[in-house]
Coordinates of C-alpha atoms (C1' of nucleotides) in Angstrom, one line a residue:
Chain A
X472 CA 6.6 -3.0 -3.7
X473 CA 6.0 -6.4 -2.1
X474 CA 7.0 -9.1 -4.5
X475 CA 7.6 -12.9 -3.8
X476 CA 10.8 -14.4 -3.4
X477 CA 11.7 -17.5 -5.6
X478 CA 14.7 -17.5 -8.0
X479 CA 18.5 -17.4 -7.9
X480 CA 20.6 -20.6 -8.0
X481 CA 24.5 -20.1 -8.1
X482 CA 27.1 -21.7 -6.2
X483 CA 29.9 -19.3 -5.2
X484 CA 31.1 -18.6 -2.0
X485 CA 29.7 -19.8 1.5
X486 CA 27.4 -17.6 3.5
X487 CA 28.8 -14.0 4.2
X488 CA 28.4 -12.5 7.6
X489 CA 29.0 -8.9 7.9
X490 CA 29.1 -6.6 11.0
X491 CA 30.5 -3.4 12.1
X492 CA 30.6 -1.0 15.1
X493 CA 28.0 -2.9 17.1
X494 CA 25.4 -3.1 14.3
X495 CA 23.7 -6.3 13.7
X496 CA 25.4 -9.1 11.6
X497 CA 23.7 -10.3 8.5
X498 CA 24.2 -13.6 6.8
X499 CA 23.6 -13.7 3.2
X500 CA 23.4 -17.1 1.4
X501 CA 24.2 -16.7 -2.3
X502 CA 23.3 -20.5 -2.9
X503 CA 19.7 -19.9 -1.5
X504 CA 16.9 -19.5 -4.0
X505 CA 15.6 -16.6 -1.9
X506 CA 16.8 -13.4 -3.5
X507 CA 19.7 -11.4 -1.8
X508 CA 17.5 -8.3 -1.3
X509 CA 14.8 -10.3 0.3
X510 CA 17.2 -12.0 2.7
X511 CA 18.6 -8.7 3.7
X512 CA 15.1 -7.1 4.1
X513 CA 14.0 -10.1 6.3
X514 CA 17.0 -9.9 8.4
X515 CA 16.7 -6.2 8.8
X516 CA 12.9 -6.6 9.7
X517 CA 13.9 -9.2 12.3
X518 CA 16.4 -7.0 13.9
X519 CA 14.0 -4.3 14.2
X520 CA 11.5 -6.6 15.6
X521 CA 13.9 -8.0 18.2
X522 CA 15.0 -4.6 19.2
X523 CA 18.6 -4.9 17.9
X524 CA 18.0 -1.9 15.8
X525 CA 16.2 0.5 18.1
X526 CA 13.8 3.2 16.8
X527 CA 15.5 6.2 15.5
X528 CA 18.8 3.9 14.9
X529 CA 20.6 4.8 11.8
X530 CA 21.4 2.1 9.2
X531 CA 24.7 3.5 7.9
X532 CA 24.9 4.9 4.5
X533 CA 23.9 2.6 1.5
X534 CA 27.4 2.6 -0.2
X535 CA 29.1 1.6 3.1
X536 CA 26.4 -1.0 3.8
X537 CA 26.7 -2.5 0.4
X538 CA 30.4 -2.8 0.7
X539 CA 30.2 -4.5 4.0
X540 CA 27.7 -6.9 2.8
X541 CA 29.5 -7.6 -0.6
X542 CA 26.3 -6.4 -2.4
X543 CA 25.8 -3.7 -4.9
X544 CA 24.1 -0.6 -4.0
X545 CA 21.0 -1.2 -6.1
X546 CA 20.4 -4.5 -4.3
X547 CA 20.8 -2.9 -0.9
X548 CA 18.4 -0.1 -1.9
X549 CA 15.9 -2.7 -3.0
X550 CA 16.0 -4.3 0.4
X551 CA 15.7 -1.2 2.2
X552 CA 13.0 0.2 0.0
X553 CA 10.7 -2.7 0.8
X554 CA 10.9 -2.0 4.3
X555 CA 10.3 1.8 3.7
X556 CA 7.1 0.7 2.0
X557 CA 6.3 -1.4 5.0
X558 CA 6.7 1.7 7.2
X559 CA 9.5 0.2 9.2
X560 CA 12.2 2.6 7.8
X561 CA 12.5 6.2 7.0
X562 CA 15.0 7.7 4.5
X563 CA 16.0 11.2 4.7
X564 CA 18.6 12.9 2.3
X565 CA 21.6 14.3 4.1
X566 CA 20.8 12.2 7.1
X567 CA 20.6 8.6 6.4
X568 CA 18.1 5.8 6.9
X569 CA 16.7 5.2 10.2
X570 CA 14.3 2.9 12.0
X571 CA 10.9 4.4 12.4
X572 CA 10.3 6.0 15.8
X573 CA 8.2 3.0 17.3
X574 CA 4.5 3.2 17.1
X575 CA 2.7 2.0 13.9
X576 CA 4.1 -1.6 14.2
X577 CA 1.9 -4.2 12.7
X578 CA 0.8 -3.1 9.1
X579 CA -2.7 -3.6 7.9
X580 CA -4.0 -7.1 8.5
X581 CA -6.1 -7.0 5.5
X582 CA -9.0 -6.7 7.9
X583 CA -11.0 -9.9 7.6
X584 CA -10.4 -10.8 3.9
X585 CA -8.3 -13.9 4.5
X586 CA -9.9 -14.4 7.7
X587 CA -13.4 -14.9 6.1
X588 CA -12.1 -16.7 3.3
X589 CA -9.8 -19.1 5.1
X590 CA -12.6 -20.0 7.5
X591 CA -15.0 -20.9 4.8
X592 CA -14.4 -24.4 5.7
X593 CA -16.2 -26.1 8.6
X594 CA -13.9 -24.5 11.3
X595 CA -15.2 -24.7 14.8
X596 CA -15.7 -21.0 14.9
X597 CA -17.8 -21.0 11.7
X598 CA -21.1 -22.7 10.9
X599 CA -22.2 -22.9 7.3
X600 CA -25.9 -22.0 7.3
X601 CA -26.2 -22.6 3.7
X602 CA -24.4 -23.4 0.4
X603 CA -26.3 -23.4 -2.8
X604 CA -26.1 -22.4 -6.5
X605 CA -28.4 -19.4 -7.2
X606 CA -29.1 -17.2 -10.1
X607 CA -27.3 -13.9 -9.5
X608 CA -29.3 -10.9 -8.5
X609 CA -28.7 -7.6 -9.9
X610 CA -26.6 -6.3 -6.8
X611 CA -24.3 -9.6 -7.1
X612 CA -24.0 -9.7 -10.9
X613 CA -22.9 -5.9 -10.9
X614 CA -20.4 -6.6 -8.2
X615 CA -19.0 -9.8 -9.9
X616 CA -19.0 -8.2 -13.4
X617 CA -21.2 -11.1 -14.8
X618 CA -24.7 -11.1 -16.4
X619 CA -27.8 -11.0 -14.1
X620 CA -29.2 -14.6 -13.8
X621 CA -25.8 -16.2 -14.1
X622 CA -25.2 -19.0 -11.8
X623 CA -23.3 -18.3 -8.6
X624 CA -22.4 -20.1 -5.5
X625 CA -24.0 -18.5 -2.5
X626 CA -22.4 -19.3 0.9
X627 CA -23.9 -18.1 4.0
X628 CA -22.0 -18.6 7.4
X629 CA -22.3 -17.7 11.0
X630 CA -19.1 -16.5 12.6
X631 CA -18.9 -17.6 16.5
X632 CA -16.4 -16.5 18.8
X633 CA -16.4 -18.0 22.5
X634 CA -19.7 -19.5 21.5
X635 CA -21.1 -16.2 20.9
X636 CA -22.3 -15.1 17.3
X637 CA -20.1 -12.4 16.0
X638 CA -21.1 -11.9 12.4
X639 CA -23.2 -13.3 9.5
X640 CA -21.3 -13.8 6.4
X641 CA -22.8 -14.0 2.9
X642 CA -20.5 -14.8 0.0
X643 CA -20.8 -15.1 -3.7
X644 CA -18.6 -16.6 -6.2
X645 CA -19.4 -17.0 -9.9
X646 CA -19.8 -20.8 -10.8
X647 CA -17.8 -20.0 -14.0
X648 CA -14.7 -19.0 -12.0
X649 CA -14.6 -21.6 -9.5
X650 CA -17.0 -24.7 -8.9
X651 CA -17.4 -25.2 -5.3
X652 CA -18.0 -28.8 -4.1
X653 CA -19.6 -28.5 -0.7
X654 CA -17.5 -31.5 0.7
X655 CA -14.2 -30.0 -0.3
X656 CA -15.4 -26.5 0.7
X657 CA -15.9 -27.5 4.2
X658 CA -12.6 -29.3 4.5
X659 CA -10.5 -27.1 2.5
X660 CA -11.5 -23.4 2.8
X661 CA -12.5 -21.0 0.1
X662 CA -9.2 -19.3 0.0
X663 CA -7.1 -22.6 -0.7
X664 CA -9.6 -23.7 -3.3
X665 CA -9.0 -20.5 -5.0
X666 CA -5.4 -20.8 -4.8
X667 CA -5.4 -24.4 -6.4
X668 CA -7.6 -23.3 -9.1
X669 CA -4.9 -20.8 -10.0
X670 CA -6.7 -17.9 -8.7
X671 CA -4.3 -15.4 -6.8
X672 CA -6.0 -12.7 -4.9
X673 CA -4.6 -9.2 -5.7
X674 CA -6.9 -6.6 -4.2
X675 CA -10.4 -6.0 -2.6
X676 CA -12.6 -3.1 -2.6
X677 CA -14.6 -2.6 0.8
X678 CA -17.4 -0.6 1.9
X679 CA -18.0 -0.4 5.6
X680 CA -21.2 1.2 6.9
X681 CA -23.7 0.8 9.7
X682 CA -27.4 0.3 10.3
X683 CA -29.9 -0.9 12.9
X684 CA -30.7 -4.5 13.1
X685 CA -33.8 -6.0 11.6
X686 CA -35.7 -8.2 14.0
X687 CA -34.6 -11.3 12.3
X688 CA -31.0 -10.2 12.2
X689 CA -31.1 -9.3 15.9
X690 CA -32.3 -12.7 16.6
X691 CA -29.6 -14.5 14.6
X692 CA -26.9 -12.4 16.3
X693 CA -28.4 -12.4 19.7
X694 CA -28.5 -8.8 19.9
X695 CA -31.4 -6.4 21.3
X696 CA -33.9 -5.3 18.7
X697 CA -32.7 -2.2 16.6
X698 CA -29.1 -2.7 17.7
X699 CA -26.4 -1.0 15.6
X700 CA -24.6 -3.4 13.2
X701 CA -21.7 -2.9 11.2
X702 CA -22.0 -3.8 7.5
X703 CA -19.4 -4.6 5.0
X704 CA -19.5 -5.2 1.3
X705 CA -16.5 -6.4 -0.3
X706 CA -15.5 -7.2 -3.8
X707 CA -12.3 -9.4 -4.2
X708 CA -10.3 -9.3 -7.5
X709 CA -7.6 -11.6 -8.9
X710 CA -4.3 -10.2 -10.3
X711 CA -5.9 -9.5 -13.7
X712 CA -8.5 -7.4 -12.1
X713 CA -11.5 -9.5 -12.6
X714 CA -13.9 -10.0 -9.7
X715 CA -13.6 -13.2 -7.9
X716 CA -15.6 -13.0 -4.9
X717 CA -18.4 -10.6 -3.4
X718 CA -19.5 -10.6 0.2
X719 CA -22.2 -8.9 2.1
X720 CA -21.6 -9.3 5.7
X721 CA -22.9 -7.9 9.0
X722 CA -21.1 -7.7 12.3
X723 CA -22.1 -7.2 15.9
X724 CA -20.9 -3.7 16.4
X725 CA -20.9 -4.4 20.2
X726 CA -18.2 -7.1 19.7
X727 CA -16.4 -6.2 16.4
X728 CA -14.7 -3.3 14.8
X729 CA -12.5 -2.9 11.8
X730 CA -8.9 -2.0 12.5
X731 CA -6.6 -0.9 9.7
X732 CA -3.7 1.2 8.7
X733 CA -3.4 3.7 5.9
X734 CA -0.1 4.5 4.3
X735 CA 0.3 7.9 2.9
X736 CA 1.2 7.8 -0.7
X737 CA 3.7 10.2 -2.4
Chain B
X722 CA 7.2 2.4 -3.9
X723 CA 5.6 5.8 -4.4
X724 CA 8.2 8.5 -3.9
X725 CA 7.8 12.1 -4.9
X726 CA 9.4 13.6 -8.0
X727 CA 11.9 16.5 -7.7
X728 CA 15.3 16.2 -9.0
X729 CA 17.3 15.9 -12.3
X730 CA 18.6 18.9 -14.3
X731 CA 20.6 18.2 -17.3
X732 CA 20.5 19.8 -20.8
X733 CA 20.8 17.2 -23.4
X734 CA 18.5 16.5 -26.2
X735 CA 15.2 17.9 -26.6
X736 CA 12.0 15.9 -25.7
X737 CA 11.8 12.5 -27.2
X738 CA 8.9 11.0 -28.7
X739 CA 8.6 7.3 -29.0
X740 CA 5.9 5.1 -30.6
X741 CA 5.4 1.8 -32.5
X742 CA 2.8 -0.4 -33.9
X743 CA -0.3 1.6 -32.9
X744 CA 1.1 1.9 -29.0
X745 CA 0.7 5.3 -27.6
X746 CA 3.6 7.6 -27.9
X747 CA 5.4 9.0 -24.8
X748 CA 7.2 12.1 -24.6
X749 CA 10.0 12.3 -22.2
X750 CA 11.8 15.7 -21.1
X751 CA 15.4 15.1 -20.0
X752 CA 15.7 18.7 -19.2
X753 CA 12.6 18.4 -16.6
X754 CA 13.4 18.0 -12.9
X755 CA 10.8 15.3 -12.9
X756 CA 12.3 11.9 -12.8
X757 CA 12.2 10.2 -16.1
X758 CA 10.7 7.0 -14.5
X759 CA 8.0 9.3 -13.0
X760 CA 7.2 11.1 -16.3
X761 CA 6.8 7.7 -17.9
X762 CA 4.7 6.2 -15.2
X763 CA 2.4 9.2 -15.5
X764 CA 2.0 9.0 -19.1
X765 CA 1.3 5.3 -18.8
X766 CA -1.3 6.0 -16.3
X767 CA -3.0 8.7 -18.2
X768 CA -3.0 6.3 -21.4
X769 CA -4.7 3.7 -19.2
X770 CA -7.2 6.3 -17.7
X771 CA -8.1 7.5 -21.2
X772 CA -8.6 4.1 -22.7
X773 CA -5.6 4.2 -25.1
X774 CA -4.2 1.2 -23.2
X775 CA -7.2 -1.1 -22.8
X776 CA -7.6 -3.6 -20.1
X777 CA -5.5 -6.8 -20.8
X778 CA -3.3 -4.8 -23.4
X779 CA 0.2 -5.8 -23.3
X780 CA 2.9 -3.2 -23.0
X781 CA 5.7 -4.9 -24.9
X782 CA 8.7 -6.3 -23.4
X783 CA 10.8 -4.1 -21.1
X784 CA 14.0 -4.4 -23.2
X785 CA 12.2 -3.2 -26.3
X786 CA 10.2 -0.5 -24.4
X787 CA 13.5 0.9 -22.9
X788 CA 15.1 0.8 -26.4
X789 CA 12.1 2.6 -27.9
X790 CA 12.2 5.4 -25.2
X791 CA 15.9 5.8 -25.1
X792 CA 15.9 4.7 -21.3
X793 CA 17.7 1.9 -19.6
X794 CA 15.8 -1.1 -18.5
X795 CA 15.9 -0.3 -14.7
X796 CA 14.3 3.0 -15.5
X797 CA 11.5 1.5 -17.3
X798 CA 11.2 -1.2 -14.7
X799 CA 10.9 1.5 -12.0
X800 CA 8.1 3.3 -13.8
X801 CA 6.2 -0.1 -14.4
X802 CA 6.8 -1.1 -10.8
X803 CA 5.1 1.9 -9.5
X804 CA 2.0 1.3 -11.6
X805 CA 1.9 -2.4 -10.5
X806 CA 2.1 -1.2 -7.0
X807 CA -0.9 1.0 -7.7
X808 CA -2.8 -1.9 -9.1
X809 CA -3.0 -0.6 -12.6
X810 CA -0.6 -3.1 -14.3
X811 CA 0.3 -6.9 -13.9
X812 CA 3.3 -8.5 -14.6
X813 CA 3.6 -12.3 -15.7
X814 CA 6.8 -14.0 -16.5
X815 CA 6.9 -15.3 -20.0
X816 CA 3.8 -13.3 -20.9
X817 CA 4.6 -9.7 -20.3
X818 CA 3.0 -6.8 -18.6
X819 CA -0.5 -5.9 -19.1
X820 CA -3.2 -3.6 -18.1
X821 CA -5.4 -4.9 -15.3
X822 CA -8.6 -6.2 -16.5
X823 CA -10.8 -3.2 -15.8
X824 CA -12.3 -2.9 -12.5
X825 CA -10.7 -1.7 -9.2
X826 CA -9.7 1.6 -10.8
X827 CA -9.4 4.3 -8.3
X828 CA -7.1 3.3 -5.5
X829 CA -7.8 4.0 -1.9
X830 CA -8.8 7.4 -1.1
X831 CA -7.1 7.5 2.2
X832 CA -10.6 7.5 3.3
X833 CA -11.3 10.7 5.1
X834 CA -7.9 11.5 6.3
X835 CA -6.9 14.4 4.0
X836 CA -10.4 15.2 3.8
X837 CA -10.9 15.8 7.4
X838 CA -7.7 17.6 7.9
X839 CA -7.9 19.7 5.0
X840 CA -11.2 20.9 5.8
X841 CA -10.2 21.9 9.4
X842 CA -10.5 25.4 8.4
X843 CA -13.6 27.4 8.1
X844 CA -14.8 25.7 4.8
X845 CA -18.5 26.2 4.2
X846 CA -19.1 22.6 4.6
X847 CA -17.5 22.5 8.0
X848 CA -18.5 24.4 11.2
X849 CA -15.9 24.8 14.1
X850 CA -18.0 24.0 17.2
X851 CA -15.1 24.5 19.7
X852 CA -11.2 24.9 19.6
X853 CA -9.5 24.9 22.9
X854 CA -6.4 23.9 24.7
X855 CA -7.3 21.0 27.3
X856 CA -5.4 18.7 29.3
X857 CA -5.2 15.1 27.7
X858 CA -7.4 12.6 29.1
X859 CA -6.1 9.0 29.4
X860 CA -7.5 7.9 26.0
X861 CA -6.0 10.8 24.2
X862 CA -2.6 10.7 26.1
X863 CA -2.3 7.0 25.0
X864 CA -3.1 7.7 21.4
X865 CA -0.7 10.5 21.1
X866 CA 2.0 9.0 23.1
X867 CA 2.2 11.8 25.7
X868 CA 1.8 12.1 29.2
X869 CA -1.8 12.3 30.7
X870 CA -2.5 15.8 31.5
X871 CA -0.2 17.3 28.7
X872 CA -1.6 20.2 26.9
X873 CA -3.5 19.3 23.8
X874 CA -5.6 21.2 21.2
X875 CA -8.9 20.1 21.0
X876 CA -11.0 20.9 17.9
X877 CA -14.5 19.9 17.6
X878 CA -16.2 20.4 14.3
X879 CA -19.5 19.5 12.6
X880 CA -19.3 18.4 9.0
X881 CA -22.1 19.4 6.6
X882 CA -23.1 18.4 3.3
X883 CA -26.0 20.1 1.4
X884 CA -26.9 21.8 4.5
X885 CA -27.4 18.5 6.4
X886 CA -25.1 17.5 9.2
X887 CA -22.9 14.4 8.2
X888 CA -20.4 13.9 11.0
X889 CA -19.2 15.1 14.2
X890 CA -15.5 15.3 14.3
X891 CA -13.4 15.5 17.4
X892 CA -9.5 16.1 16.9
X893 CA -6.6 16.4 19.2
X894 CA -3.1 17.6 18.6
X895 CA -0.4 17.9 21.1
X896 CA 0.6 21.6 21.7
X897 CA 4.3 20.5 21.8
X898 CA 4.0 19.4 18.4
X899 CA 2.1 22.1 16.8
X900 CA 0.6 25.4 18.3
X901 CA -2.7 26.0 16.5
X902 CA -3.6 29.4 16.2
X903 CA -7.2 29.8 15.9
X904 CA -7.3 32.5 13.4
X905 CA -4.7 30.8 11.2
X906 CA -6.4 27.4 11.7
X907 CA -9.7 28.7 10.2
X908 CA -8.0 30.1 7.2
X909 CA -5.2 27.7 6.5
X910 CA -6.5 24.1 7.6
X911 CA -4.8 21.7 9.9
X912 CA -3.0 19.9 7.2
X913 CA -1.5 22.8 5.7
X914 CA -0.4 24.0 9.2
X915 CA 1.3 20.8 9.8
X916 CA 3.2 20.7 6.5
X917 CA 4.5 24.2 6.9
X918 CA 5.6 23.1 10.5
X919 CA 7.7 20.5 8.8
X920 CA 5.4 17.6 9.7
X921 CA 4.8 15.2 6.8
X922 CA 2.2 12.6 7.3
X923 CA 3.1 9.1 6.8
X924 CA 0.6 6.7 8.0
X925 CA -2.4 6.4 10.2
X926 CA -4.2 3.8 12.1
X927 CA -8.0 3.6 12.0
X928 CA -10.6 1.7 13.9
X929 CA -14.1 1.7 12.5
X930 CA -17.0 0.5 14.6
X931 CA -20.9 1.4 15.2
X932 CA -23.1 2.2 18.0
X933 CA -26.4 3.6 18.7
X934 CA -26.6 7.4 18.9
X935 CA -27.0 8.9 22.3
X936 CA -29.8 11.6 22.5
X937 CA -27.6 14.3 22.3
X938 CA -25.7 12.9 19.3
X939 CA -29.0 12.1 17.6
X940 CA -30.1 15.7 18.1
X941 CA -26.8 17.1 16.9
X942 CA -26.9 15.0 13.8
X943 CA -30.3 15.2 13.1
X944 CA -31.1 11.6 13.4
X945 CA -33.8 9.8 15.1
X946 CA -33.2 8.5 18.7
X947 CA -31.1 5.4 18.9
X948 CA -30.0 5.5 15.3
X949 CA -27.0 3.6 14.2
X950 CA -23.8 5.7 13.9
X951 CA -20.4 4.8 12.4
X952 CA -17.6 5.6 14.7
X953 CA -14.0 6.1 13.7
X954 CA -11.0 6.6 15.8
X955 CA -7.7 7.6 14.1
X956 CA -4.2 8.3 14.9
X957 CA -1.9 9.8 12.4
X958 CA 1.8 9.4 12.3
X959 CA 4.5 11.5 10.9
X960 CA 7.4 10.1 8.8
X961 CA 9.3 9.1 12.0
X962 CA 6.5 7.1 13.5
X963 CA 5.6 9.6 16.2
X964 CA 1.9 10.3 16.9
X965 CA 0.7 13.6 15.3
X966 CA -3.1 13.7 15.6
X967 CA -5.9 11.7 17.3
X968 CA -9.4 12.0 16.2
X969 CA -12.6 10.3 17.4
X970 CA -15.4 10.9 15.0
X971 CA -19.0 9.9 14.7
X972 CA -20.9 9.7 11.2
X973 CA -24.4 9.4 10.2
X974 CA -24.6 5.8 9.0
X975 CA -27.8 6.8 6.9
X976 CA -25.7 9.0 4.9
X977 CA -22.0 7.9 5.1
X978 CA -19.7 4.8 4.7
X979 CA -16.2 4.2 4.3
X980 CA -14.9 2.9 1.1
X981 CA -11.4 1.7 0.7
X982 CA -9.3 -0.8 -1.2
X983 CA -7.0 -3.1 0.0
X984 CA -3.9 -4.5 -2.0
X985 CA -2.8 -8.0 -1.0
X986 CA 0.7 -8.2 -0.2
X987 CA 3.2 -10.8 -1.3
Chain C
dT688 C1' 13.0 -23.5 -27.7
dA689 C1' 12.0 -18.8 -27.5
dG690 C1' 10.5 -15.1 -25.0
dT691 C1' 9.4 -12.5 -20.7
dG692 C1' 10.1 -10.7 -16.2
dG693 C1' 13.2 -11.1 -11.8
dT694 C1' 17.6 -10.3 -10.1
dC695 C1' 22.2 -8.4 -9.9
dT696 C1' 26.4 -5.8 -10.7
dA697 C1' 29.7 -1.6 -10.7
dG698 C1' 30.0 2.2 -11.7
dA699 C1' 28.1 7.7 -12.6
dC700 C1' 26.1 12.2 -11.6
dC701 C1' 22.6 15.0 -9.1
dA702 C1' 19.9 17.5 -5.3
dC703 C1' 18.8 17.8 -0.8
dG704 C1' 20.0 18.7 4.3
dT705 C1' 23.1 19.2 7.5
dT706 C1' 27.3 21.2 9.1
Chain D
dA265 C1' 31.6 21.9 2.1
dC266 C1' 30.4 17.4 2.8
dG267 C1' 27.4 13.4 3.2
dT268 C1' 23.2 11.1 2.1
dG269 C1' 19.8 9.4 -0.6
dG270 C1' 17.6 9.8 -5.6
dT271 C1' 18.1 8.7 -10.4
dC272 C1' 20.1 6.6 -14.2
dT273 C1' 23.1 3.7 -17.3
dA274 C1' 24.6 -0.6 -19.8
dG275 C1' 25.0 -4.4 -19.5
dA276 C1' 24.6 -9.8 -17.3
dC277 C1' 22.5 -14.3 -16.0
dC278 C1' 18.6 -16.9 -14.2
dA279 C1' 13.6 -18.6 -13.8
dC280 C1' 9.2 -19.1 -15.3
dT281 C1' 5.6 -19.6 -19.1
dA282 C1' 4.2 -20.7 -23.4
dT283 C1' 4.5 -23.1 -27.9

DNA sequence: TAGTGGTCTAGACCACGTT
DNA sequence: ACGTGGTCTAGACCACTAT
């Protein structure tokens, strides 16, 4: 699931408000470009978030809900399904659809993907150590699916938090995919530059490991010699499946951990 | 997306085979209990897997596909959507639906969730170190959402691979949720016991970090003193959002890494 | 302008869980 | 037996992209 809004444009009746038996009211605007199923999903999510729909609460069956809202059942189902996919609702045959029993809340934060890319500019919390065009090493070329020796941007940054170093980030982007002007990079951020170049991130593959710090790394991150470091290699792909960015990062394990959520499939 | 099959049961026409212009053929069986959209999704996935549908290949528009297969468009869309969600296909308005440009392949493997639980029995690769009922510590109680001091099963296992220790796994399950008989546990596995107790895993929250090994841990895992270890804490939830299992594990960083895929939402 | 996916409707029958 | 979600149909109109 998870698609974007954008569409619709009619001019029928004014906003419809529906309510029943203490259940929250939903206001759907058919003149809005936001899809009806998306409007409903957002309002359901807000109701859950604000505690109007408590964990375990039943939503009422889909047919009745559809009738109350003046929507068709498939549209209501689409809204519900998107929240089921987010882990906020559960469907049970013969029982109904209910709000998940608290817990789990905040879905995965994409760990540090956006974070790393968004901050590629000169944010106070990030110091750009170097930004140059190099020839791709075998490792980088393989990760980006390009020929060894191709030109790539190599961006090295030190991530700070509260004045303390947190991580050392090393990113690679093929020049052929995006020409990174240093000036714009520092003011705009890598992620925004990708977007405006028509590249939409779609997925990323990450490997998280650990190892002991080399003396140089220990010095850079202000850790004692041989301290445990978290390592992360990530390749990000656009929506056609082509590699966009590769990063090989190290984090101070004493101050950093990856936190994420898995949804069980099927 | 991602639901389970199971349903349907009619007895109309025999299997339908459709094909056109070199595109792969799909055989749909309306008498099968497997949903039509699911049959189609599986066959599309197989065609991609086997290279019959190459990266970048267009699927043909949905209306025509539906007509060719004798399905309605929503059904075809449902099949396609499930593969889009898996990251195998991309839709573009005005263009069509195409196979993702290679890469990315194997979606997330749920890292070691199933792996850890499945192997909870006496698999040759796993040695049960201890299995006892204890009173929940504050950490465990908080993770499982139960009262401190409640009875929990505590299972400790050493994970081996090729005769070498790989990880030390420490799991907790509330007695009130599942009464673990040691004998059955070793022969059946934790995951299967949960399933037969009506518990279906739904999601899990994980934190991955690193630290240096204590002398005892180093000895246990056959690592040099102070070696870097990967740590992982995981809480697994059932489909009502209640915590089912909590684990605090350590892995030899020299031999183990977490590999997973992120899908960008929206 | 033509073609494609995105959204929506108003029904239908079936399978599963609860009662 | 009944109620709920699961699946499916046969259309419709709209929005975006490319030519």
